[in-house]
Amino acid sequence: MIVSRFLKEIALSGMLLMMTSAATAQTATQRMRGTVVDAINHEPVAYATIILTDQPKLTAITDSLGRFVIDNVPVGRHNMKCQYVGYETVEMNELLVTSAKETYVDVMLNESQTELRELVVRTKVVKEKAINRMVITGGRMFSVEETSRYAGGFDDPARLATAFAGVASGGATNGISIHGNAPHLLAWRLEDMEIPNPNHFSDISVLGGGIFSSLSAMCIGNSDFLTSAFPAEYANAVSGVFDMKMRKGNDQKFEHAAQIGVGGIDIASEGPLSRKTGASYLFNYRYSMTSLANQLGMIDMQGQVMDYQDLNFKFYIPAAKAGVFTIWGTGYIDRFHNGEKPSEWDSKQDECYAESDQYMGALGLGHTLSMPHGMLKTTVGMTFSNDELLTDTYNLPDNFDFTSETTDGLTRSPYFTGDRRYMNIAARSVYTHRFSRRWNAQLGASYTAMLFDVKIREAYKSQQALHTICDNDGNTSMLTAFTNHSLNLGERTTLNLGVNLQHLALNGATVVEPRASIKFLTSENTSLALAYGLHSRAEKLDIYFTRRLPNPNETGNWDVPTETDELVNKDLGFTRSHHAMLTFAWKINDNWNLKVEPYLQMLFDVPVEQGKPYSVLNRQEFYLDKALVNDGRGRNYGIDLTLERYLNDGWYGMLSGSFFSSKYKGGDGVWRHTAFDRGYIVNMLGGKEWMLGRSGNNMLSVNVKATFQGGDRYSPIDREATLAHPDYEVQYDESQSYSLQRSPMFILHYTVSYRINRRGLTHEFSIKHVNCTGTKSFYGYEYAYREDTFKPMTFNFSIPNISYKLEF
């Protein structure tokens, strides 16, 4: 009823606004600005020519600082071309112009390989090409506009990535599995610095994921997503890398935005700090709608608390010959307390009370200094994360009424407490040098001081004293260094070579990893690329400080164990992986592109439980209480296919598929399916835009995404062991780990938006429905001991995010 009423109100408001805009109709225009710089040293390129190819009369020439301005650009989509003698021509498509905000474009030009020739190969800045020029396979750029437009994106980079080949998600969270790897093996980078998991309610439902990103689409700029054999500058990752950038604010005009919707309330502002120097600021804050509505008495959460808020900002400060300084930050606060009463008293899990308080923040200072033949880029910063979790069990009297709908009068006993606090202080510096038109090189190093305070305690059974799994504080450090070289071996062949070194001071673990890739243009429209890399990743610090504990399943003793200070995992080395990917790319025409990418990943030195099937390649838990050794292995192979039609003439489409196998060898030496071995993923994505209104100023956009993928894997239930557990915690037959698979999953998303462009003002009404099919993610079983049945535990994240955004 409430949603229906809300929809009617939005429809009525939209019709009123459309009638108003029609009554005062005139062609809406906006200014397009930007800069053109050299891709290597970021020096401005003067006298470059800018042309809007769909509006050929709209052109500009860059000034001595590489700046350009094009006035009176009609609202809608436009294609832009930038060219200058001695550089490769760049084409940028799908640029969205609205009436409220200026469109700002940064263009980076690469020198052509042959002296004094305007064009050797036309370079088109499209989504399959990464921003990082060292990435020639296994990566692509994604734009902030796509996170808002693509169905299922939910303004979230991680959910957007599930449209790409080889990437899977259960739908309920944004924890993504790349080529069968666990989500926690993915690295997150922001402004060249590794950051903690930036997702709200992170690591609780699945390690490495959350519900949705705290990095707002109002702040994120064009970024890279890498899935295989990444270049040498990327360290501490074995499955993939999100390499994200924050855009800079408008340095000439103040612009603001406000959005209200089911997902929350967003406010954003940007503008000049100094128009003369080009200094600017960018700011965004978001607060959860559920919390606000609960506080205002609009909804009854029945004692449940689900608060979230996040903040993102960036200051961009040019300092003439001293270079460019940036100050940036991101962070979130999450609170979850479950309700006053369970929906039913079926299982021991229903007899628990849980709450979590989570905090994450990152703050950085960046400096870029351009030089005649290169560029020095330095970042110093700090990251912080704190997870406070507890689970209590209700103490139920013998005569408890299981039909009761309240917990009033019941006492609770602690069952689990966790407090993880991490702080990293990092410094990173990279020098890029152009030796010649055919040889560019990078040399970089980073040092991270890691401070930690971790306390995790758990009871073996209800109403029993807690025992310590991890209790340690201190500090350690990690040092990384790398070099990258890009060589143009003629006009058709590019060779990239690099090496990366990582050293973990905690236990002296050191790895040296070669990286290499080569790309050959087989014709004007086809290319072949091959990449190889050796990669590694350290575990979370709490793993290294796990204490030795007896296994009550084996001893039959469920009493409080004798605690020791023996750290069983302190000498763990890195999880390591060989990556190889072959890419065949065919530009069918200017709008259609086909990519075929077979790949192979061989993991080794994987932490496993000795003599048992357990491997961290399947890890999804918030904490771990096992002794591990680096004896495991893994093997992922398959083929990724992508057929994409870029947005042109108002419509776009993508068909992506991945067919793969993901296996692991645990501590018992047996090869099995991993928990993330779905076998196949097929995505169909598309959308259509119409320019409406008397003067064609308004835009209606309809977008749909459908995913068909293999079901969740799970292990057979060990009934006898479950009944022997004092709390009936479900036990599984580990000898057949992940041998079973649930039915295939079909997940459908849609996004519908209507944008009204008025002079200096834009209204946008939208419905972004994630998982409108209500597909549930599976998390195992619970034992309903009063009914003597096992029930699947599922979670359904299906939200029609109805929102209104105002830009001015």
XYZ file of C-alpha atoms in Angstrom, residues 294-780:
487
model
C 12.151 4.988 12.328
C 13.260 8.027 14.337
C 10.415 10.110 12.908
C 7.888 7.401 13.775
C 7.014 6.763 10.127
C 7.774 3.031 10.401
C 8.010 0.562 13.281
C 11.268 -1.389 13.195
C 10.110 -3.444 16.221
C 13.314 -2.733 18.092
C 15.539 -3.509 15.138
C 18.256 -0.983 14.324
C 19.785 -0.706 10.855
C 21.646 2.576 10.534
C 24.242 3.525 7.988
C 25.859 6.745 6.893
C 28.864 7.622 4.792
C 30.975 10.605 3.846
C 33.260 11.216 0.838
C 35.258 14.306 -0.067
C 38.147 15.547 -2.192
C 40.064 18.819 -2.383
C 42.006 19.468 -5.588
C 44.720 22.139 -5.154
C 47.064 23.059 -8.034
C 50.215 24.821 -6.856
C 51.821 26.013 -10.128
C 55.391 24.682 -10.427
C 55.066 22.829 -7.112
C 52.617 20.408 -8.733
C 49.098 19.399 -7.744
C 47.993 18.460 -4.233
C 44.877 16.476 -3.368
C 43.294 15.800 0.007
C 40.655 13.100 0.032
C 38.695 10.987 2.452
C 35.986 8.371 2.736
C 34.281 6.628 5.623
C 31.150 5.004 6.985
C 29.370 4.172 10.251
C 27.064 1.126 10.411
C 24.886 -0.125 13.255
C 22.737 -3.240 13.291
C 20.773 -4.616 16.262
C 18.251 -7.352 15.612
C 14.666 -6.983 16.787
C 13.025 -7.378 20.146
C 11.586 -10.756 19.220
C 12.328 -13.546 16.745
C 9.769 -14.329 14.087
C 9.659 -17.883 15.435
C 11.339 -20.086 18.046
C 12.262 -22.942 15.725
C 15.997 -23.305 16.157
C 18.817 -22.390 18.495
C 19.614 -19.603 16.054
C 16.235 -18.051 16.870
C 17.290 -17.978 20.509
C 20.096 -15.514 19.784
C 20.366 -11.755 19.982
C 22.976 -10.115 17.718
C 24.320 -6.647 17.163
C 27.172 -5.065 15.243
C 28.789 -1.651 15.116
C 31.208 -1.029 12.265
C 33.383 1.914 11.332
C 35.692 2.495 8.378
C 37.686 5.520 7.301
C 40.471 6.489 4.924
C 42.257 9.819 4.625
C 44.951 10.640 2.088
C 47.209 13.380 0.793
C 48.347 13.110 -2.814
C 50.959 15.042 -4.753
C 51.654 14.948 -8.484
C 54.714 16.680 -9.935
C 55.117 16.912 -13.697
C 58.602 16.848 -15.197
C 59.875 17.274 -18.780
C 60.111 13.511 -19.369
C 58.097 12.051 -16.547
C 55.948 12.418 -13.476
C 56.379 11.759 -9.751
C 53.208 10.783 -7.898
C 53.217 10.385 -4.108
C 50.440 9.396 -1.724
C 50.506 9.277 2.070
C 47.490 8.273 4.060
C 45.831 6.407 6.861
C 43.051 3.827 6.938
C 41.045 2.655 9.927
C 38.467 -0.061 10.445
C 36.704 -1.279 13.570
C 34.225 -4.155 13.779
C 32.425 -4.706 17.081
C 30.132 -7.729 17.048
C 28.372 -9.721 19.722
C 25.932 -12.577 19.890
C 24.039 -13.509 23.064
C 21.727 -16.435 23.703
C 18.438 -16.014 25.535
C 18.227 -18.035 28.734
C 14.910 -19.831 28.260
C 13.220 -21.319 31.345
C 12.063 -24.941 31.264
C 8.427 -23.850 31.042
C 9.016 -21.290 28.287
C 6.060 -20.717 25.954
C 7.446 -21.155 22.428
C 4.417 -19.366 20.993
C 5.531 -16.215 22.781
C 6.187 -13.190 20.583
C 8.312 -11.277 23.061
C 11.632 -11.584 24.859
C 10.537 -9.389 27.766
C 11.892 -10.666 31.060
C 14.446 -12.990 29.464
C 18.097 -12.707 30.388
C 20.957 -13.285 27.960
C 24.327 -15.030 28.139
C 27.306 -14.078 25.926
C 27.951 -16.513 23.085
C 30.365 -14.581 20.877
C 32.208 -11.258 21.088
C 34.481 -9.801 18.441
C 36.390 -6.538 18.388
C 38.748 -6.018 15.450
C 40.593 -2.718 15.140
C 43.036 -2.082 12.332
C 44.925 1.060 11.423
C 47.299 1.337 8.469
C 49.637 4.268 7.856
C 50.941 4.123 4.306
C 53.269 6.002 1.962
C 53.577 5.287 -1.758
C 55.615 6.957 -4.465
C 55.756 6.158 -8.189
C 57.974 7.759 -10.803
C 56.956 7.409 -14.466
C 59.553 8.196 -17.136
C 59.442 8.407 -20.922
C 62.784 7.281 -22.328
C 61.517 7.581 -25.884
C 58.328 7.326 -27.894
C 58.703 3.547 -27.731
C 59.801 3.049 -24.109
C 57.999 4.145 -20.951
C 58.887 2.928 -17.478
C 57.609 3.063 -13.906
C 59.473 2.605 -10.647
C 57.573 2.616 -7.383
C 57.598 1.576 -3.739
C 55.224 1.645 -0.806
C 55.532 1.115 2.918
C 52.594 0.324 5.176
C 52.753 0.319 8.973
C 49.942 -1.912 10.266
C 48.622 -1.450 13.802
C 46.069 -3.860 15.199
C 44.090 -4.778 18.302
C 42.019 -7.916 17.882
C 39.952 -9.719 20.516
C 37.671 -12.603 19.512
C 35.995 -14.873 22.076
C 33.410 -17.620 21.661
C 31.548 -20.226 23.711
C 31.475 -23.845 22.615
C 27.899 -24.054 23.868
C 25.178 -21.777 25.219
C 25.370 -20.410 28.774
C 29.045 -21.302 29.008
C 32.016 -19.056 29.682
C 33.739 -17.649 26.598
C 37.123 -18.900 25.453
C 39.685 -16.850 23.577
C 40.308 -17.421 19.880
C 42.424 -14.323 19.335
C 43.659 -11.632 21.732
C 46.575 -9.579 20.553
C 47.635 -6.044 19.782
C 50.768 -4.637 18.257
C 52.121 -3.605 14.910
C 53.923 -4.889 11.865
C 54.619 -3.609 8.370
C 54.563 -4.504 4.697
C 56.980 -3.264 2.051
C 56.284 -3.463 -1.672
C 58.347 -2.328 -4.638
C 57.850 -2.678 -8.355
C 59.005 -1.688 -11.794
C 56.990 -1.652 -15.025
C 58.246 -1.179 -18.593
C 56.126 -0.657 -21.701
C 57.870 -1.184 -25.055
C 56.354 -0.499 -28.479
C 57.924 -3.058 -30.809
C 56.800 -1.365 -33.987
C 53.430 0.088 -34.820
C 51.467 -3.113 -34.115
C 53.084 -4.716 -31.051
C 53.232 -3.607 -27.414
C 55.234 -5.498 -24.765
C 54.876 -4.819 -21.034
C 57.340 -6.280 -18.529
C 57.451 -5.866 -14.766
C 58.339 -7.337 -11.406
C 56.829 -6.869 -7.952
C 58.324 -7.537 -4.512
C 56.373 -7.936 -1.246
C 57.760 -8.366 2.264
C 55.683 -8.946 5.419
C 57.730 -8.019 8.486
C 55.508 -10.012 10.874
C 57.063 -13.324 9.865
C 59.586 -12.379 7.187
C 57.505 -13.741 4.299
C 58.948 -12.392 1.031
C 57.883 -12.936 -2.565
C 59.243 -11.728 -5.923
C 56.721 -11.856 -8.748
C 57.264 -11.395 -12.502
C 54.540 -9.896 -14.715
C 54.437 -9.769 -18.523
C 51.951 -9.027 -21.298
C 52.058 -8.576 -25.054
C 49.495 -7.225 -27.496
C 49.557 -7.576 -31.270
C 47.246 -5.755 -33.680
C 46.462 -8.492 -36.172
C 44.461 -6.121 -38.380
C 42.858 -2.699 -38.254
C 39.940 -4.109 -36.255
C 41.327 -7.166 -34.435
C 43.970 -7.745 -31.793
C 45.458 -10.593 -29.808
C 46.877 -10.176 -26.301
C 48.514 -12.538 -23.808
C 49.270 -11.750 -20.177
C 50.958 -13.652 -17.338
C 51.453 -12.727 -13.714
C 52.511 -14.254 -10.421
C 50.423 -12.775 -7.610
C 50.063 -13.141 -3.842
C 47.945 -11.971 -0.913
C 48.439 -11.935 2.847
C 45.718 -13.016 5.269
C 43.840 -10.673 7.602
C 45.947 -10.041 10.692
C 43.580 -11.814 13.101
C 44.413 -15.100 11.323
C 48.085 -14.777 12.270
C 47.174 -14.442 15.961
C 44.750 -17.360 16.276
C 45.445 -19.449 19.389
C 45.624 -23.242 19.503
C 42.334 -24.741 20.655
C 41.165 -28.353 21.017
C 38.453 -29.491 18.600
C 35.438 -30.558 20.708
C 33.982 -32.512 17.773
C 36.989 -34.820 17.996
C 37.456 -34.896 21.788
C 33.768 -34.958 22.692
C 34.536 -32.407 25.408
C 32.332 -29.353 25.145
C 33.571 -27.794 28.384
C 35.661 -24.619 28.445
C 39.090 -25.502 27.019
C 42.399 -24.749 28.677
C 43.649 -21.608 26.993
C 47.211 -21.186 25.775
C 49.169 -18.332 24.238
C 50.490 -20.481 21.384
C 49.945 -18.666 18.073
C 49.390 -21.385 15.516
C 49.351 -19.269 12.328
C 52.020 -16.639 12.869
C 54.366 -18.175 10.292
C 51.775 -18.375 7.489
C 53.084 -17.246 4.133
C 51.239 -15.587 1.271
C 48.541 -17.283 -0.801
C 50.120 -17.324 -4.267
C 48.746 -17.623 -7.780
C 49.857 -17.932 -11.401
C 47.540 -16.032 -13.748
C 47.415 -16.346 -17.538
C 44.868 -14.878 -19.948
C 44.595 -14.747 -23.735
C 42.353 -12.051 -25.264
C 41.037 -11.904 -28.795
C 39.264 -8.584 -29.499
C 37.315 -7.761 -32.635
C 35.911 -4.291 -33.263
C 33.060 -5.337 -35.515
C 32.275 -1.690 -36.226
C 32.336 1.601 -34.331
C 29.572 0.440 -31.995
C 29.968 -3.335 -31.687
C 32.824 -5.163 -30.019
C 33.515 -8.851 -29.348
C 35.992 -10.259 -26.825
C 36.957 -13.908 -26.268
C 39.171 -14.539 -23.233
C 40.286 -18.014 -22.135
C 42.183 -18.004 -18.836
C 44.027 -20.255 -16.389
C 44.775 -19.639 -12.712
C 46.918 -21.978 -10.619
C 47.013 -21.226 -6.895
C 49.590 -22.640 -4.513
C 50.837 -22.188 -0.929
C 47.178 -21.795 0.032
C 46.505 -21.910 3.811
C 44.610 -25.112 4.667
C 43.867 -27.153 7.775
C 46.339 -30.007 7.862
C 44.759 -33.397 7.219
C 41.316 -31.860 6.632
C 39.373 -30.486 3.653
C 39.318 -26.841 4.877
C 40.911 -24.139 2.676
C 40.813 -20.332 2.866
C 39.788 -20.392 -0.811
C 36.293 -21.146 0.511
C 36.391 -18.770 3.444
C 33.228 -16.762 4.068
C 33.346 -16.463 7.877
C 34.004 -13.278 9.824
C 36.629 -15.049 11.961
C 38.628 -18.276 11.907
C 39.616 -20.621 14.736
C 41.774 -23.116 12.854
C 45.482 -23.926 12.690
C 46.630 -23.535 9.071
C 49.587 -24.498 6.904
C 50.583 -23.352 3.382
C 50.012 -26.743 1.737
C 46.855 -26.156 -0.311
C 46.341 -25.609 -4.002
C 43.670 -24.291 -6.337
C 42.869 -24.428 -10.054
C 40.515 -22.136 -11.976
C 40.126 -22.225 -15.731
C 37.487 -21.223 -18.232
C 36.526 -18.809 -20.972
C 34.936 -15.355 -20.812
C 32.851 -14.060 -23.724
C 31.581 -10.498 -24.210
C 29.550 -9.072 -27.067
C 28.880 -5.385 -26.448
C 27.023 -2.682 -28.278
C 28.050 0.752 -27.043
C 25.450 3.400 -26.388
C 24.623 4.998 -29.734
C 21.362 6.209 -31.276
C 19.855 5.935 -27.820
C 20.426 2.251 -27.043
C 23.121 -0.129 -25.830
C 23.430 -3.815 -25.003
C 25.801 -6.413 -23.631
C 25.792 -10.203 -23.657
C 28.471 -11.704 -21.432
C 29.107 -15.279 -20.455
C 31.628 -17.229 -18.452
C 31.991 -21.006 -18.450
C 34.481 -22.220 -15.876
C 35.719 -24.774 -13.386
C 36.999 -23.897 -9.910
C 38.641 -26.640 -7.809
C 40.759 -26.721 -4.681
C 42.929 -29.208 -2.803
C 42.567 -29.019 0.969
C 44.812 -30.269 3.753
C 43.748 -33.858 3.088
C 45.148 -33.777 -0.461
C 41.756 -34.306 -2.190
C 40.603 -32.095 -5.090
C 37.039 -30.762 -4.732
C 34.739 -28.053 -6.082
C 35.243 -24.686 -4.403
C 32.313 -23.003 -2.689
C 32.155 -20.543 -5.620
C 32.286 -23.033 -8.499
C 28.987 -22.167 -10.179
C 30.114 -23.568 -13.530
C 28.576 -20.840 -15.668
C 27.302 -17.238 -15.589
C 25.330 -15.585 -18.407
C 24.341 -11.905 -18.317
C 22.088 -9.986 -20.696
C 22.124 -6.227 -20.241
C 20.538 -3.467 -22.262
C 18.831 -0.129 -22.219
C 17.111 2.509 -24.287
C 17.018 6.303 -23.935
C 14.469 8.684 -25.464
C 14.747 12.458 -25.610
C 11.238 13.785 -24.938
C 9.474 17.081 -24.424
C 8.608 19.805 -26.929
C 12.275 20.672 -27.486
C 13.714 17.239 -26.701
C 15.238 18.378 -23.408
C 14.007 15.550 -21.191
C 15.335 12.004 -21.073
C 13.480 8.760 -20.370
C 15.785 5.815 -19.714
C 14.759 2.146 -19.361
C 17.404 -0.461 -18.484
C 17.196 -4.195 -17.789
C 19.703 -6.817 -16.684
C 19.068 -10.568 -16.485
C 21.503 -13.068 -14.962
C 21.325 -16.853 -15.252
C 24.004 -18.676 -13.267
C 24.767 -21.965 -11.559
C 23.378 -22.401 -8.051
C 25.106 -22.109 -4.690
C 27.306 -25.022 -3.650
C 27.012 -26.694 -0.257
C 28.039 -29.772 1.712
C 25.865 -32.703 2.879
C 24.549 -32.457 6.444
C 26.040 -34.741 9.099
C 22.896 -35.463 11.100
C 24.532 -37.481 13.882
C 27.177 -34.827 14.550
C 24.491 -32.120 14.557
C 22.415 -33.966 17.169
C 25.542 -34.496 19.267
C 26.261 -30.772 19.334
C 25.016 -29.223 22.605
C 23.391 -26.319 20.707
C 22.345 -28.348 17.657
C 24.663 -26.283 15.458
C 24.481 -27.855 12.021
C 27.526 -29.970 11.205
C 28.463 -30.916 7.644
C 30.170 -33.926 6.112
C 33.516 -32.301 5.339
C 34.691 -35.330 3.342
C 32.136 -34.281 0.704
C 32.612 -30.525 0.993
C 30.717 -28.549 -1.679
C 29.790 -31.682 -3.606
C 26.130 -30.582 -3.866
C 24.681 -27.698 -5.835
C 21.343 -25.945 -5.583
C 19.138 -25.133 -8.548
C 20.320 -22.511 -11.080
C 19.605 -18.904 -10.191
C 17.733 -16.373 -12.316
C 18.105 -12.752 -11.182
C 16.383 -9.823 -12.867
C 17.019 -6.108 -12.286
C 15.565 -3.006 -13.892
C 16.095 0.746 -13.764
C 13.653 3.354 -15.056
C 14.465 7.054 -14.815
C 13.039 10.280 -16.159
C 15.260 13.371 -16.232
C 13.743 16.841 -16.734
C 16.273 19.447 -17.864
C 15.385 23.037 -17.073
C 17.728 26.010 -17.269
C 20.238 25.541 -14.433
C 18.107 22.788 -12.883
C 17.623 19.062 -13.376
C 14.935 16.850 -11.817
C 15.309 13.069 -11.955
C 12.726 10.505 -10.881
C 13.905 6.898 -10.865
C 13.081 3.366 -9.783
C 16.130 1.102 -9.437
C 14.906 -2.348 -8.505
C 17.647 -4.785 -7.548
C 16.672 -8.464 -7.748
C 13.021 -7.895 -8.605
C 12.628 -11.678 -8.998
C 13.279 -12.049 -5.260
C 16.001 -14.656 -5.805
C 17.401 -15.800 -2.460
C 21.024 -16.384 -1.561
C 21.717 -19.591 0.375
C 23.862 -19.615 3.527
C 23.512 -23.178 4.797
